[in-house]
């Protein structure tokens, strides 16, 4: 591969590694037997979910702050983040005894706010500003300028990128110890800091390794930028994969990724949910949505990776337990195992029994049933949810529902109705 000069070099990663050596946990590179058997290859997981702040973000945050001149450090630092970057900055501020002002959107879950406060202690001041991240960022930048502080960018910063690249050095050193050659590395792309750092180091020290960037389908800002030949801003994004849902990637990360990455994959958010549940039930790994992206990508690449040595970067494990019901729901919808309909139900005795007998299969389950009886009409409107045990039964279910009510509305295909009614 022909590589042009990029703003970050492998030596920058080496320098960052020395800086972080006693601060950041050297996370394990573990062979995953379940995934290896499933995809007929050797799958190794780089477990950044086991980092001190449960994500790789500590690496870049610490490196970007540690290189600041003492005068800049003493004036204080700021950042804008609703999650992992904020925790990395908070951890660093406490460790280096610096004052940090961390801006988070008003809509940030309290659990995340509490985690930032926990890692930062008295060194951190949290400001909840704006309903969206963009509003929060504007407030942070304005405050930074007014108070002559230093803003720590989550990805569009050469020192942040170099810090993230230190996990690539750990991967290569672990592979040498096991005497294996890494054929593929899969890692999440949000703003692009992680894969920019990883690609910078791998390109210099393992140029034969294929580097694959993985984005959520509803926020594929890097892929679309590469296709356009310049950085683009997405008008609308699906924020479910919150650690990797970025409307605009960095200019620096774009420059590095387009020169060094071999491919870009877009993963449906429902597939990510299925991976999260699979990793939890099969491997006892609690991955956040962005952390599961790399593993989700293996389905699309299984023909290419057969018999190869593959590394998936599990980039984080900050998954709020309160999201698990939503994760399970999105997984079932993606797997086409759960289906919602609006039906006209006859207003007479035993109508529900008839529906169960005529429409449902022996293993189908009703998970939602909302019925409003109207005395002046012969039928009433029902919102019904049906969960299948076997995906192969879907065609029969659709056929039976259409026979029961030819005018039914299939809610799964209407995002607006689904959001309103379900």
Coordinates of C-alpha atoms in Angstrom, one line a residue:
X1 CA 0.0 0.0 0.0
X2 CA 1.3 3.5 -0.9
X3 CA 1.1 5.7 2.2
X4 CA 1.5 9.5 2.1
X5 CA 2.8 11.5 5.0
X6 CA 0.2 11.9 7.7
X7 CA 0.1 14.3 10.7
X8 CA 0.8 11.4 13.1
X9 CA 3.7 9.0 12.8
X10 CA 4.5 5.7 14.5
X11 CA 7.1 7.4 16.6
X12 CA 4.4 9.6 18.1
X13 CA 2.7 6.5 19.2
X14 CA 5.9 5.2 20.7
X15 CA 6.4 8.4 22.6
X16 CA 2.8 8.3 23.8
X17 CA 3.3 4.7 25.0
X18 CA 6.2 5.7 27.2
X19 CA 4.1 8.5 28.6
X20 CA 1.2 6.2 29.4
X21 CA 3.2 3.2 30.4
X22 CA 2.5 3.5 34.2
X23 CA -0.9 5.1 33.9
X24 CA -3.0 3.1 31.4
X25 CA -3.7 -0.6 31.9
X26 CA -2.2 -2.9 29.3
X27 CA -5.4 -4.6 28.4
X28 CA -5.3 -8.3 27.4
X29 CA -5.5 -9.7 23.9
X30 CA -7.6 -12.8 24.4
X31 CA -8.4 -15.6 22.0
X32 CA -12.2 -16.0 21.9
X33 CA -13.0 -19.7 21.3
X34 CA -16.7 -19.1 20.6
X35 CA -16.1 -16.6 17.9
X36 CA -13.2 -18.6 16.5
X37 CA -15.4 -21.6 16.1
X38 CA -18.3 -19.6 14.7
X39 CA -16.3 -17.9 12.0
X40 CA -13.7 -20.7 11.4
X41 CA -10.7 -18.5 12.1
X42 CA -8.7 -17.3 15.1
X43 CA -10.5 -14.4 16.7
X44 CA -8.7 -12.3 19.3
X45 CA -10.4 -9.6 21.4
X46 CA -8.5 -6.6 22.5
X47 CA -10.3 -6.0 25.8
X48 CA -10.4 -2.2 26.2
X49 CA -13.6 -2.7 28.1
X50 CA -11.3 -3.7 30.9
X51 CA -9.5 -0.3 30.9
X52 CA -9.6 1.7 34.1
X53 CA -12.4 3.9 32.8
X54 CA -13.8 0.9 30.8
X55 CA -12.9 2.3 27.4
X56 CA -9.9 3.2 25.2
X57 CA -10.6 6.9 25.6
X58 CA -8.3 7.3 28.6
X59 CA -5.3 6.7 26.3
X60 CA -5.9 9.7 24.1
X61 CA -7.2 12.0 26.8
X62 CA -4.2 11.4 29.0
X63 CA -1.6 11.8 26.2
X64 CA -3.2 15.0 24.9
X65 CA -3.2 16.5 28.4
X66 CA 0.2 15.3 29.5
X67 CA 2.0 17.0 26.6
X68 CA 0.6 20.4 27.6
X69 CA 3.1 22.9 28.9
X70 CA 2.9 23.4 32.7
X71 CA 1.5 26.9 32.2
X72 CA -1.3 25.6 30.0
X73 CA -2.1 22.8 32.5
X74 CA -2.3 25.3 35.4
X75 CA -4.9 27.3 33.5
X76 CA -7.2 24.3 33.4
X77 CA -8.7 22.1 30.7
X78 CA -12.1 21.6 29.3
X79 CA -13.9 19.1 27.1
X80 CA -17.4 18.4 25.7
X81 CA -18.6 14.8 25.9
X82 CA -21.6 12.7 27.0
X83 CA -19.6 9.6 27.8
X84 CA -16.2 7.9 27.6
X85 CA -14.0 10.9 26.6
X86 CA -15.3 12.8 29.6
X87 CA -14.4 10.0 31.9
X88 CA -10.9 9.8 30.4
X89 CA -10.4 13.6 30.9
X90 CA -11.8 13.4 34.5
X91 CA -9.5 10.5 35.4
X92 CA -6.5 12.4 34.0
X93 CA -7.4 15.6 35.8
X94 CA -7.5 13.8 39.1
X95 CA -4.3 11.9 38.5
X96 CA -2.4 15.1 37.4
X97 CA -4.2 17.3 40.0
X98 CA -5.6 19.7 37.4
X99 CA -8.8 21.7 37.2
X100 CA -11.1 20.4 34.5
X101 CA -14.5 21.8 33.4
X102 CA -16.5 19.1 31.6
X103 CA -19.5 20.0 29.5
X104 CA -22.2 17.4 29.1
X105 CA -25.6 17.8 27.4
X106 CA -28.6 18.3 29.8
X107 CA -30.0 15.0 28.4
X108 CA -27.0 12.9 29.6
X109 CA -28.2 10.0 31.8
X110 CA -27.4 10.6 35.5
X111 CA -25.4 7.4 35.6
X112 CA -22.8 8.8 33.1
X113 CA -22.7 12.2 35.0
X114 CA -22.0 10.3 38.2
X115 CA -19.2 8.2 36.6
X116 CA -17.5 11.4 35.4
X117 CA -17.7 12.9 38.9
X118 CA -16.4 9.6 40.4
X119 CA -13.3 9.5 38.3
X120 CA -12.6 13.2 38.6
X121 CA -13.5 13.9 42.2
X122 CA -12.9 17.5 43.4
X123 CA -10.7 18.2 40.4
X124 CA -13.7 18.2 38.0
X125 CA -16.6 20.7 37.6
X126 CA -19.4 19.4 35.5
X127 CA -21.6 21.8 33.5
X128 CA -24.8 20.5 31.9
X129 CA -25.5 22.7 28.9
X130 CA -27.7 22.3 25.8
X131 CA -30.2 19.6 24.7
X132 CA -27.8 18.3 22.0
X133 CA -24.1 17.6 21.8
X134 CA -23.6 20.4 19.3
X135 CA -25.2 22.9 21.7
X136 CA -23.0 21.5 24.5
X137 CA -19.9 21.9 22.3
X138 CA -20.6 25.5 21.5
X139 CA -20.9 26.3 25.2
X140 CA -17.7 24.4 26.0
X141 CA -15.7 26.3 23.3
X142 CA -17.1 29.6 24.3
X143 CA -16.2 29.0 28.0
X144 CA -12.8 27.8 27.0
X145 CA -12.0 31.0 25.2
X146 CA -13.4 33.2 27.9
X147 CA -11.4 31.6 30.6
X148 CA -8.2 31.0 28.5
X149 CA -8.3 27.3 29.2
X150 CA -7.3 24.4 26.9
X151 CA -9.9 22.3 25.1
X152 CA -9.2 18.6 24.8
X153 CA -10.7 17.4 21.6
X154 CA -12.0 13.8 21.7
X155 CA -10.5 12.8 18.3
X156 CA -9.3 15.7 16.1
X157 CA -6.0 16.1 17.9
X158 CA -2.7 14.6 16.9
X159 CA -1.8 13.8 20.6
X160 CA -5.2 12.2 21.2
X161 CA -4.7 10.0 18.1
X162 CA -1.2 9.0 19.1
X163 CA -2.6 8.0 22.6
X164 CA -5.3 5.8 21.1
X165 CA -2.6 4.2 18.9
X166 CA -0.8 2.8 21.9
X167 CA -3.3 -0.1 22.1
X168 CA -2.0 -1.1 18.6
X169 CA 1.5 -1.4 20.0
X170 CA 0.1 -3.6 22.7
X171 CA -1.7 -5.8 20.1
X172 CA 1.5 -6.3 18.0
X173 CA 3.7 -7.1 21.1
X174 CA 1.1 -9.6 22.3
X175 CA 0.9 -11.2 18.9
X176 CA 4.7 -11.5 18.8
X177 CA 4.7 -13.3 22.2
X178 CA 2.1 -15.8 20.8
X179 CA 4.1 -16.0 17.5
X180 CA 1.1 -15.1 15.4
X181 CA 0.8 -12.8 12.4
X182 CA -2.3 -10.6 12.4
X183 CA -4.2 -10.7 9.2
X184 CA -7.1 -8.4 10.0
X185 CA -7.9 -5.7 12.6
X186 CA -11.5 -4.5 13.1
X187 CA -12.2 -1.4 15.1
X188 CA -15.0 1.1 15.6
X189 CA -15.0 4.6 13.9
X190 CA -16.9 7.5 15.5
X191 CA -14.8 10.6 15.0
X192 CA -12.0 8.4 13.8
X193 CA -9.4 8.8 16.6
X194 CA -9.1 5.1 17.4
X195 CA -8.6 3.7 14.0
X196 CA -6.4 6.7 13.0
X197 CA -4.0 5.8 15.8
X198 CA -4.2 2.0 15.2
X199 CA -3.7 2.4 11.5
X200 CA -0.7 4.7 12.0
X201 CA 1.1 2.1 14.0
X202 CA 0.1 -1.0 12.1
X203 CA 1.0 0.6 8.8
X204 CA 4.6 1.1 10.0
X205 CA 5.0 -2.2 12.0
X206 CA 2.6 -4.7 10.3
X207 CA 1.9 -3.3 6.8
X208 CA 0.4 -6.6 5.6
X209 CA -2.4 -6.4 8.2
X210 CA -5.8 -5.4 6.7
X211 CA -7.4 -2.6 8.7
X212 CA -11.2 -2.4 8.7
X213 CA -13.1 0.6 10.1
X214 CA -16.6 -0.2 11.4
X215 CA -19.4 2.4 11.7
X216 CA -23.1 2.2 12.7
X217 CA -25.3 2.3 9.6
X218 CA -27.2 5.3 10.9
X219 CA -24.0 7.4 11.4
X220 CA -21.5 6.4 8.8
X221 CA -19.8 9.8 8.6
X222 CA -16.3 8.5 7.8
X223 CA -17.4 6.2 5.0
X224 CA -19.5 9.0 3.4
X225 CA -16.7 11.5 3.7
X226 CA -14.2 9.1 2.0
X227 CA -16.8 8.5 -0.7
X228 CA -17.2 12.3 -1.2
X229 CA -13.4 12.9 -1.1
X230 CA -13.8 15.5 1.7
X231 CA -15.3 15.7 5.2
X232 CA -19.1 15.9 5.1
X233 CA -21.6 16.7 7.9
X234 CA -24.5 14.3 8.2
X235 CA -27.9 16.0 8.6
X236 CA -29.4 13.2 10.7
X237 CA -27.8 10.4 12.6
X238 CA -29.1 7.5 14.6
X239 CA -27.6 8.1 18.1
X240 CA -28.2 4.6 19.4
X241 CA -24.5 3.6 19.1
X242 CA -23.7 6.6 21.2
X243 CA -19.9 6.0 21.4
X244 CA -19.6 6.0 17.6
X245 CA -22.5 8.2 16.4
X246 CA -20.8 11.3 15.1
X247 CA -22.2 13.6 12.4
X248 CA -18.8 14.9 11.4
X249 CA -15.4 13.3 11.6
X250 CA -12.2 15.2 12.2
X251 CA -10.2 16.7 9.4
X252 CA -7.0 15.0 10.8
X253 CA -8.7 11.6 11.3
X254 CA -10.2 11.8 7.8
X255 CA -6.8 12.4 6.3
X256 CA -5.3 9.5 8.1
X257 CA -8.1 7.0 7.6
X258 CA -8.6 7.5 3.9
X259 CA -4.8 6.8 3.4
X260 CA -4.4 3.8 5.7
X261 CA -7.7 1.9 6.1
X262 CA -8.4 -1.0 3.7
X263 CA -12.2 -1.0 4.0
X264 CA -15.2 0.6 5.8
X265 CA -18.2 -1.4 7.0
X266 CA -21.6 -0.1 8.1
X267 CA -23.5 -2.2 10.6
X268 CA -27.2 -2.1 11.3
X269 CA -27.9 -0.9 14.8
X270 CA -30.1 -4.0 15.3
X271 CA -27.2 -6.3 14.4
X272 CA -25.1 -4.5 17.0
X273 CA -27.8 -5.2 19.6
X274 CA -27.8 -8.9 18.7
X275 CA -24.0 -8.9 19.2
X276 CA -24.2 -7.3 22.6
X277 CA -26.6 -10.0 23.8
X278 CA -24.6 -12.7 22.2
X279 CA -21.3 -11.5 23.8
X280 CA -23.1 -11.3 27.2
X281 CA -24.7 -14.7 27.1
X282 CA -21.9 -16.6 25.4
X283 CA -18.8 -14.9 26.6
X284 CA -19.9 -13.0 29.7
X285 CA -18.6 -9.7 28.2
X286 CA -20.5 -6.5 28.8
X287 CA -19.9 -4.4 25.7
X288 CA -21.4 -1.0 25.0
X289 CA -22.8 -0.6 21.5
X290 CA -19.6 1.0 20.1
X291 CA -17.6 -1.8 21.7
X292 CA -19.6 -4.5 19.9
X293 CA -19.3 -2.9 16.5
X294 CA -16.0 -4.7 15.6
X295 CA -17.4 -8.1 16.5
X296 CA -20.6 -7.4 14.6
X297 CA -18.5 -6.8 11.4
X298 CA -17.4 -10.4 11.3
X299 CA -20.6 -11.5 9.7
X300 CA -20.0 -9.3 6.7
X301 CA -16.4 -10.5 6.4
X302 CA -16.6 -14.2 7.2
X303 CA -15.7 -15.4 3.7
X304 CA -12.5 -13.3 3.9
X305 CA -11.4 -14.2 7.4
X306 CA -11.8 -18.0 7.2
X307 CA -8.6 -19.5 8.5
X308 CA -7.0 -16.1 9.4
X309 CA -5.9 -14.4 12.6
X310 CA -8.3 -11.6 13.4
X311 CA -8.3 -8.9 16.1
X312 CA -11.5 -7.2 17.1
X313 CA -11.1 -4.1 19.4
X314 CA -13.8 -4.2 22.1
X315 CA -13.5 -0.4 22.5
X316 CA -15.6 0.0 25.6
X317 CA -17.9 -1.5 28.2
X318 CA -19.8 1.4 29.6
X319 CA -23.3 0.0 28.9
X320 CA -26.1 1.3 31.0
X321 CA -28.1 -1.6 32.4
X322 CA -31.3 0.5 31.9
X323 CA -30.8 0.1 28.1
X324 CA -31.0 -3.6 28.0
X325 CA -34.7 -3.8 27.3
X326 CA -34.2 -1.5 24.3
X327 CA -31.2 -3.5 23.2
X328 CA -33.3 -6.7 23.3
X329 CA -36.2 -5.1 21.5
X330 CA -34.0 -3.8 18.6
X331 CA -32.3 -7.2 18.3
X332 CA -35.6 -9.0 18.0
X333 CA -36.8 -6.5 15.4
X334 CA -33.6 -6.9 13.4
X335 CA -33.7 -10.7 13.6
X336 CA -37.4 -10.5 12.4
X337 CA -38.5 -12.3 15.5
X338 CA -40.9 -9.6 16.9
X339 CA -43.7 -8.0 14.9
X340 CA -46.3 -5.4 15.6
X341 CA -49.6 -4.8 13.8
X342 CA -52.7 -2.5 14.0
X343 CA -55.7 -4.7 13.4
X344 CA -59.5 -4.3 13.3
X345 CA -60.9 -6.7 15.8
X346 CA -64.5 -7.9 15.8
X347 CA -66.4 -6.6 18.8
X348 CA -67.9 -9.9 19.8
X349 CA -67.2 -12.7 22.4
X350 CA -64.4 -15.1 21.6
X351 CA -62.8 -12.9 18.9
X352 CA -59.4 -13.1 20.6
X353 CA -59.7 -16.9 20.9
X354 CA -60.4 -17.0 17.1
X355 CA -57.3 -14.8 16.4
X356 CA -55.1 -17.1 18.5
X357 CA -56.4 -20.2 16.9
X358 CA -56.4 -18.9 13.3
X359 CA -53.4 -16.6 13.2
X360 CA -50.8 -17.7 15.7
X361 CA -48.5 -20.7 15.4
X362 CA -48.1 -23.2 18.3
X363 CA -45.0 -21.4 19.6
X364 CA -45.9 -17.7 18.9
X365 CA -46.4 -15.4 21.8
X366 CA -48.4 -12.2 22.2
X367 CA -46.2 -9.6 23.9
X368 CA -48.4 -6.6 23.5
X369 CA -52.2 -6.2 23.3
X370 CA -53.9 -2.8 23.5
X371 CA -57.6 -2.8 22.7
X372 CA -60.1 0.1 22.8
X373 CA -63.7 -1.1 22.7
X374 CA -66.2 1.2 21.0
X375 CA -69.9 0.5 21.7
X376 CA -71.1 2.2 18.6
X377 CA -69.0 0.2 16.1
X378 CA -68.7 -3.5 15.1
X379 CA -64.9 -3.5 15.3
X380 CA -62.3 -2.1 17.6
X381 CA -58.7 -1.1 16.9
X382 CA -56.0 -3.4 18.4
X383 CA -52.3 -2.8 18.7
X384 CA -50.7 -6.3 19.0
X385 CA -47.1 -7.5 19.3
X386 CA -46.2 -11.0 18.4
X387 CA -42.9 -12.8 19.1
X388 CA -41.8 -15.8 17.0
X389 CA -39.8 -18.7 18.2
X390 CA -38.6 -19.4 14.7
X391 CA -37.8 -16.9 12.0
X392 CA -39.1 -19.4 9.4
X393 CA -42.7 -19.0 10.7
X394 CA -42.8 -15.3 9.6
X395 CA -44.3 -15.9 6.2
X396 CA -47.2 -17.9 7.7
X397 CA -47.8 -15.3 10.3
X398 CA -48.0 -12.5 7.7
X399 CA -50.3 -14.6 5.6
X400 CA -52.6 -15.4 8.5
X401 CA -52.8 -11.8 9.7
X402 CA -53.7 -10.6 6.2
X403 CA -56.5 -13.2 6.0
X404 CA -57.8 -12.1 9.5
X405 CA -57.7 -8.4 8.5
X406 CA -56.7 -7.4 4.9
X407 CA -56.5 -3.8 6.0
X408 CA -54.0 -4.3 8.8
X409 CA -51.1 -2.0 9.3
X410 CA -47.6 -3.6 9.7
X411 CA -46.0 -1.2 12.3
X412 CA -42.4 -2.6 11.9
X413 CA -42.2 -1.0 8.5
X414 CA -43.3 2.4 9.7
X415 CA -40.7 4.1 12.0
X416 CA -42.9 7.0 12.9
X417 CA -45.8 4.8 14.0
X418 CA -43.4 2.5 15.8
X419 CA -41.9 5.4 17.8
X420 CA -45.4 6.8 18.6
X421 CA -47.2 3.5 19.5
X422 CA -44.5 1.1 20.7

